[in-house]
Amino acid sequence: MTSTALVDRRFLGELERPGQVFEHLTPNWFAAVMGTGIVANAAVSLPLQSGLLTAFATMIWVVAAVLLVAIATAFLVHWARHPYTARHYAADPVMSQFYGAVPMAILTVGAGAVHLGAPLLGSTIAVGIGSVLWAVGTVLGVATSIWVPFTMMTRTRQHEVRALPAWLMPVVPPMVSASTGAALLTHVPEGQARLAMLSTCYALFGLSLVLGMMTMAMIYSRLVHGGVPVAQSAPTVWITLGMIGQSITAANLLGAQAGLVFVGAMAPIALGFKIFGMIYGLAMGGFGAAMFVLAAAITVRTIRRGLPFALTWWSFTFPVGTCVTGMSALGVALGSAPIRGLADVLYVVLVIAWGIVATRTAHAAYIGRVFRPA
């Protein structure tokens, strides 16, 4: 091994100066928070619970929360010190899509606070933090779902733009708000306030679903006619599963909580919402299975041809995590042991994928490789 290689492997050895850490900090760093947080949230959703699993999930949630604070702080420094570079990334037709990771990271950590934060922070503080993060993440998510497509529609084009799986990033956040909002319904006062919360969650579900399915159609067409993305971007194909899994999660969690709003003579409405979640979950689950196999096949093909590490590897985590929460919620709604078992299997896959990606990211960050310009 040469002396140059040894130098490169030192702390931030591949950077000319430590300050470069902030110079090219892109929004897709927030995908690391998403991918870490979903490991904790997915563990909570599993039918079989234990003290060990809860302890593991809590530890992972704390890591995700620390990552969110650290990356958000670094991102603000990036905008303050390098505004020209930051604006360039925000205007880039590909990188701008990953601004959707910001609200999803906030929502994921907020959901963890509601599910796991009480023993550490107390129930009132945990729910308060979760509620604030849900509100902030929802506002930002709705903004990205409108702002990013608007900029794409009005941008001056010098060449033809092809649909990419990353196009789903800015339109999925409202679906995450819909599913995580279900956990807050029990903490909302009964009556009109709770009805407004449920209605808002279903509206967010519809916003994201319609925009997401239109985008999915364009992505599928691009994959068929234009081929898979280049090796470094190939993992983003898994993002399509994020929309599928998250929508199944939202439909069934909201259906399960509808009984808190519609009671007495209006109970049949709650039953209707629950039935909708089950039918939707089964139908969308078939589509999800096809996309899972397709994404896996594309990944295997790309690995054989060479798959270099990049932050896009975090696409292997959050989408799979949404499949875990989706199958867990659907399995509980149907009382189906095989579907709940599938959720357990997918969770094992998720933890393995997260372990690999987190380790590679930590190493690349230590030597500074991931902080260099893309």
XYZ file of C-alpha atoms in Angstrom:
374
model
C 0.000 0.000 0.000
C 1.404 3.386 -0.957
C 1.943 6.251 1.464
C -0.718 8.257 -0.408
C -3.304 5.556 0.245
C -2.351 5.568 3.932
C -2.849 9.310 4.124
C -6.209 9.040 2.402
C -7.428 6.643 5.069
C -6.827 9.061 7.914
C -9.673 11.079 9.419
C -10.968 13.273 6.555
C -7.798 12.308 4.702
C -9.449 12.560 1.286
C -10.321 16.226 1.813
C -7.987 19.140 1.229
C -9.216 20.830 4.427
C -11.763 19.942 7.154
C -14.054 22.813 6.125
C -14.903 20.927 2.945
C -17.260 18.811 5.048
C -19.833 21.610 4.740
C -19.114 22.724 1.185
C -20.919 19.969 -0.701
C -23.430 18.780 1.886
C -26.454 17.704 -0.143
C -30.029 17.085 1.067
C -29.776 13.358 0.425
C -27.837 13.149 3.700
C -31.233 13.276 5.405
C -31.914 9.850 3.886
C -29.519 8.486 6.528
C -31.907 9.771 9.207
C -34.870 8.237 7.376
C -33.138 4.899 6.960
C -32.050 4.783 10.598
C -35.344 5.996 12.051
C -37.415 3.479 10.105
C -35.463 0.638 11.748
C -36.817 1.837 15.100
C -40.363 2.556 13.914
C -40.626 -0.724 12.023
C -39.587 -2.642 15.135
C -42.472 -1.080 17.054
C -44.930 -2.171 14.358
C -44.022 -5.871 14.541
C -46.729 -8.105 16.034
C -44.303 -9.888 18.372
C -42.710 -7.549 20.907
C -40.073 -8.069 23.585
C -38.050 -5.981 25.995
C -34.905 -6.608 23.978
C -36.536 -5.465 20.735
C -37.907 -2.342 22.420
C -34.478 -1.525 23.855
C -32.892 -1.978 20.433
C -35.534 0.192 18.766
C -35.108 2.912 21.388
C -31.338 2.951 20.897
C -31.742 3.250 17.127
C -34.307 6.053 17.540
C -31.858 7.996 19.719
C -29.192 7.560 17.041
C -31.636 8.824 14.391
C -32.534 11.843 16.551
C -28.856 12.719 17.052
C -28.243 12.324 13.329
C -31.168 14.627 12.553
C -29.805 17.372 14.802
C -26.244 16.961 13.506
C -27.148 16.860 9.812
C -29.673 19.696 10.105
C -27.057 21.862 11.837
C -24.438 21.015 9.228
C -26.948 21.741 6.465
C -27.637 25.200 7.893
C -23.880 25.829 8.019
C -23.683 24.718 4.390
C -26.301 27.289 3.374
C -24.656 30.017 5.468
C -21.082 29.433 4.285
C -21.671 28.253 0.734
C -24.934 29.871 -0.451
C -23.980 29.721 -4.136
C -23.310 25.968 -3.988
C -26.468 25.419 -1.916
C -28.608 27.300 -4.444
C -26.974 25.345 -7.256
C -27.968 22.041 -5.646
C -31.484 23.344 -4.917
C -31.885 24.238 -8.598
C -30.390 20.989 -9.891
C -33.137 18.840 -11.508
C -31.850 15.688 -9.775
C -30.517 16.895 -6.430
C -33.550 19.095 -5.762
C -35.702 15.950 -5.589
C -33.917 14.924 -2.404
C -35.270 17.917 -0.535
C -38.172 15.560 0.102
C -35.841 13.660 2.448
C -35.813 16.602 4.867
C -39.476 16.406 5.950
C -39.438 12.606 5.907
C -36.440 12.584 8.247
C -38.269 14.959 10.611
C -41.460 12.891 10.477
C -39.603 9.626 11.078
C -37.862 10.914 14.195
C -41.141 12.472 15.381
C -42.943 9.150 15.045
C -40.184 7.492 17.050
C -40.681 10.043 19.811
C -44.362 9.112 20.094
C -43.724 5.366 20.035
C -40.485 5.134 22.026
C -39.783 8.431 23.730
C -42.045 8.154 26.803
C -39.693 6.031 28.984
C -36.833 8.470 28.355
C -38.618 11.813 28.221
C -41.977 11.270 29.844
C -45.220 10.825 27.958
C -46.151 14.520 27.781
C -42.784 15.676 26.440
C -42.485 12.738 24.024
C -45.924 13.354 22.526
C -45.245 17.098 22.451
C -42.018 16.609 20.527
C -43.690 14.140 18.203
C -46.553 16.548 17.546
C -44.259 19.497 16.796
C -42.077 17.412 14.477
C -45.203 16.064 12.760
C -46.502 19.595 12.156
C -43.129 20.863 10.880
C -42.560 17.800 8.710
C -46.077 17.964 7.285
C -45.783 21.629 6.304
C -42.384 21.042 4.716
C -43.637 17.874 3.014
C -46.627 19.569 1.410
C -44.286 22.388 0.344
C -41.832 20.023 -1.371
C -44.640 18.104 -3.084
C -45.704 21.370 -4.738
C -42.475 23.377 -4.963
C -40.246 20.740 -6.573
C -42.720 19.784 -9.365
C -43.415 23.508 -9.919
C -39.737 24.264 -10.443
C -39.498 21.351 -12.861
C -42.484 22.638 -14.826
C -41.157 26.193 -15.072
C -37.427 25.487 -15.485
C -35.794 26.393 -18.789
C -34.700 23.131 -20.382
C -31.585 22.665 -22.467
C -32.206 18.963 -22.986
C -34.965 16.392 -22.529
C -35.684 15.446 -18.915
C -36.219 11.760 -18.161
C -38.202 10.492 -15.201
C -36.061 9.093 -12.379
C -37.044 7.096 -9.283
C -35.829 10.069 -7.221
C -38.828 12.018 -8.548
C -40.877 10.249 -5.871
C -38.871 11.806 -3.040
C -40.701 15.157 -2.928
C -44.215 13.654 -3.243
C -43.957 10.843 -0.657
C -43.666 13.052 2.495
C -47.439 13.730 2.769
C -47.988 9.956 2.802
C -45.506 9.675 5.678
C -47.487 12.410 7.453
C -50.673 10.399 6.923
C -49.252 7.232 8.458
C -47.410 8.902 11.347
C -50.397 11.141 12.056
C -52.450 8.053 12.890
C -50.374 7.558 16.047
C -51.254 11.067 17.222
C -55.024 10.639 16.913
C -55.370 9.203 20.420
C -53.708 12.341 21.803
C -56.023 14.761 19.965
C -59.128 15.947 21.881
C -62.335 14.144 20.965
C -64.872 15.749 18.698
C -64.163 18.151 15.873
C -60.421 18.333 16.545
C -59.990 14.580 16.155
C -62.236 14.539 13.074
C -60.136 17.346 11.562
C -56.931 15.394 12.243
C -58.279 12.215 10.637
C -59.621 14.174 7.656
C -56.277 15.925 7.223
C -54.428 12.610 7.252
C -56.713 11.160 4.573
C -56.313 14.325 2.489
C -52.527 13.967 2.760
C -52.914 10.307 1.788
C -54.824 11.284 -1.364
C -52.437 14.110 -2.269
C -49.414 11.844 -2.128
C -51.110 8.794 -3.658
C -52.356 10.524 -6.807
C -49.140 12.468 -7.434
C -47.105 9.400 -6.548
C -48.922 7.002 -8.878
C -48.661 9.434 -11.780
C -44.951 9.710 -11.087
C -44.633 5.927 -10.747
C -46.147 5.496 -14.208
C -43.577 7.887 -15.694
C -40.743 6.117 -13.874
C -41.872 2.683 -15.049
C -42.137 3.946 -18.621
C -38.650 5.433 -18.400
C -37.202 2.168 -17.047
C -38.800 0.157 -19.842
C -37.894 2.553 -22.657
C -34.685 4.093 -21.349
C -33.134 1.339 -19.251
C -32.114 1.303 -15.599
C -30.221 4.243 -14.064
C -26.417 4.260 -14.061
C -24.731 2.067 -11.452
C -24.390 4.750 -8.776
C -28.090 5.638 -9.052
C -29.435 2.098 -9.511
C -30.353 1.705 -5.798
C -32.898 4.524 -6.183
C -35.203 2.048 -7.937
C -36.070 0.876 -4.416
C -37.655 4.287 -3.732
C -40.724 3.073 -5.628
C -41.379 0.675 -2.754
C -41.486 3.610 -0.361
C -44.688 4.918 -1.900
C -46.238 1.453 -1.955
C -45.320 0.406 1.585
C -46.084 3.777 3.130
C -49.517 3.948 1.503
C -50.434 0.471 2.779
C -49.276 1.549 6.225
C -51.313 4.757 6.137
C -54.499 3.134 4.801
C -54.536 0.476 7.519
C -53.347 2.577 10.472
C -55.897 5.287 9.693
C -58.590 2.647 9.205
C -57.739 1.145 12.596
C -58.005 4.552 14.269
C -61.201 5.670 12.504
C -63.201 4.076 15.302
C -61.947 6.827 17.608
C -63.767 9.402 15.476
C -66.865 7.638 14.184
C -68.759 6.096 17.098
C -72.305 5.097 17.858
C -74.582 5.486 14.856
C -71.590 6.495 12.739
C -69.620 3.322 13.539
C -70.312 1.843 10.067
C -68.214 4.670 8.587
C -65.264 3.554 10.689
C -65.810 -0.016 9.503
C -65.805 1.233 5.920
C -62.445 2.945 6.413
C -61.035 -0.232 7.924
C -62.319 -2.365 5.041
C -60.856 0.114 2.566
C -57.455 -0.268 4.230
C -57.568 -4.058 3.942
C -58.693 -4.121 0.304
C -56.206 -1.422 -0.649
C -53.410 -3.193 1.213
C -54.014 -6.527 -0.488
C -54.256 -4.983 -3.958
C -51.258 -2.685 -3.526
C -49.351 -5.513 -1.863
C -49.427 -7.462 -5.120
C -47.996 -4.470 -6.946
C -45.403 -4.089 -4.209
C -44.305 -7.714 -4.557
C -43.719 -7.211 -8.274
C -41.732 -4.013 -7.709
C -39.716 -5.681 -4.931
C -38.652 -8.500 -7.238
C -37.932 -6.039 -10.052
C -35.814 -3.822 -7.779
C -33.953 -6.855 -6.418
C -33.237 -8.135 -9.935
C -31.933 -4.720 -11.038
C -29.743 -4.550 -7.933
C -28.240 -8.005 -8.488
C -27.558 -7.135 -12.131
C -25.882 -3.883 -11.122
C -23.772 -5.537 -8.399
C -22.427 -7.996 -10.943
C -21.377 -5.091 -13.154
C -20.004 -3.039 -10.285
C -21.968 -1.015 -7.747
C -19.851 1.774 -6.220
C -20.817 3.067 -2.795
C -22.771 6.318 -2.672
C -25.383 7.889 -0.424
C -27.971 6.429 -2.802
C -27.388 3.134 -0.960
C -29.744 4.481 1.738
C -32.487 3.708 -0.777
C -32.080 0.098 0.377
C -33.384 0.972 3.863
C -36.376 3.299 4.231
C -38.457 1.769 1.380
C -37.975 -1.729 2.805
C -38.886 -0.358 6.231
C -42.189 0.956 4.887
C -42.909 -2.529 3.552
C -42.375 -3.860 7.079
C -44.800 -1.343 8.608
C -47.252 -1.890 5.753
C -47.288 -5.672 6.127
C -47.494 -5.378 9.909
C -50.503 -3.054 9.750
C -52.202 -5.152 7.075
C -51.488 -8.385 8.925
C -53.041 -7.014 12.113
C -56.098 -5.702 10.245
C -56.701 -9.044 8.538
C -55.574 -11.205 11.444
C -53.251 -12.932 8.961
C -50.318 -14.858 10.448
C -48.535 -15.315 7.060
C -48.588 -11.560 6.383
C -47.320 -10.825 9.881
C -44.604 -13.431 9.309
C -43.647 -11.678 6.074
C -43.234 -8.467 8.071
C -40.817 -10.273 10.408
C -38.765 -11.562 7.484
C -38.643 -8.143 5.848
C -37.517 -6.615 9.136
C -34.528 -8.947 9.237
C -33.694 -7.887 5.676
C -34.059 -4.247 6.728
C -31.701 -4.578 9.702
C -29.067 -6.335 7.574
C -29.321 -3.679 4.853
C -29.155 -0.878 7.420
C -26.089 -2.421 9.065
C -24.227 -2.642 5.764
C -25.168 0.840 4.555
C -24.550 2.515 7.914
C -21.110 0.901 8.199
C -20.109 1.938 4.683
C -21.408 5.465 5.256
C -19.528 5.823 8.542
C -16.283 4.692 6.915
C -16.744 6.965 3.890
C -17.541 9.898 6.188
C -14.503 9.186 8.377
C -12.071 9.403 5.462
C -14.051 12.248 3.900
C -14.989 10.550 0.653
C -18.715 11.310 0.837
C -18.039 15.006 1.415
C -16.342 15.488 -1.914
C -18.335 17.011 -4.818
C -20.433 14.445 -6.654
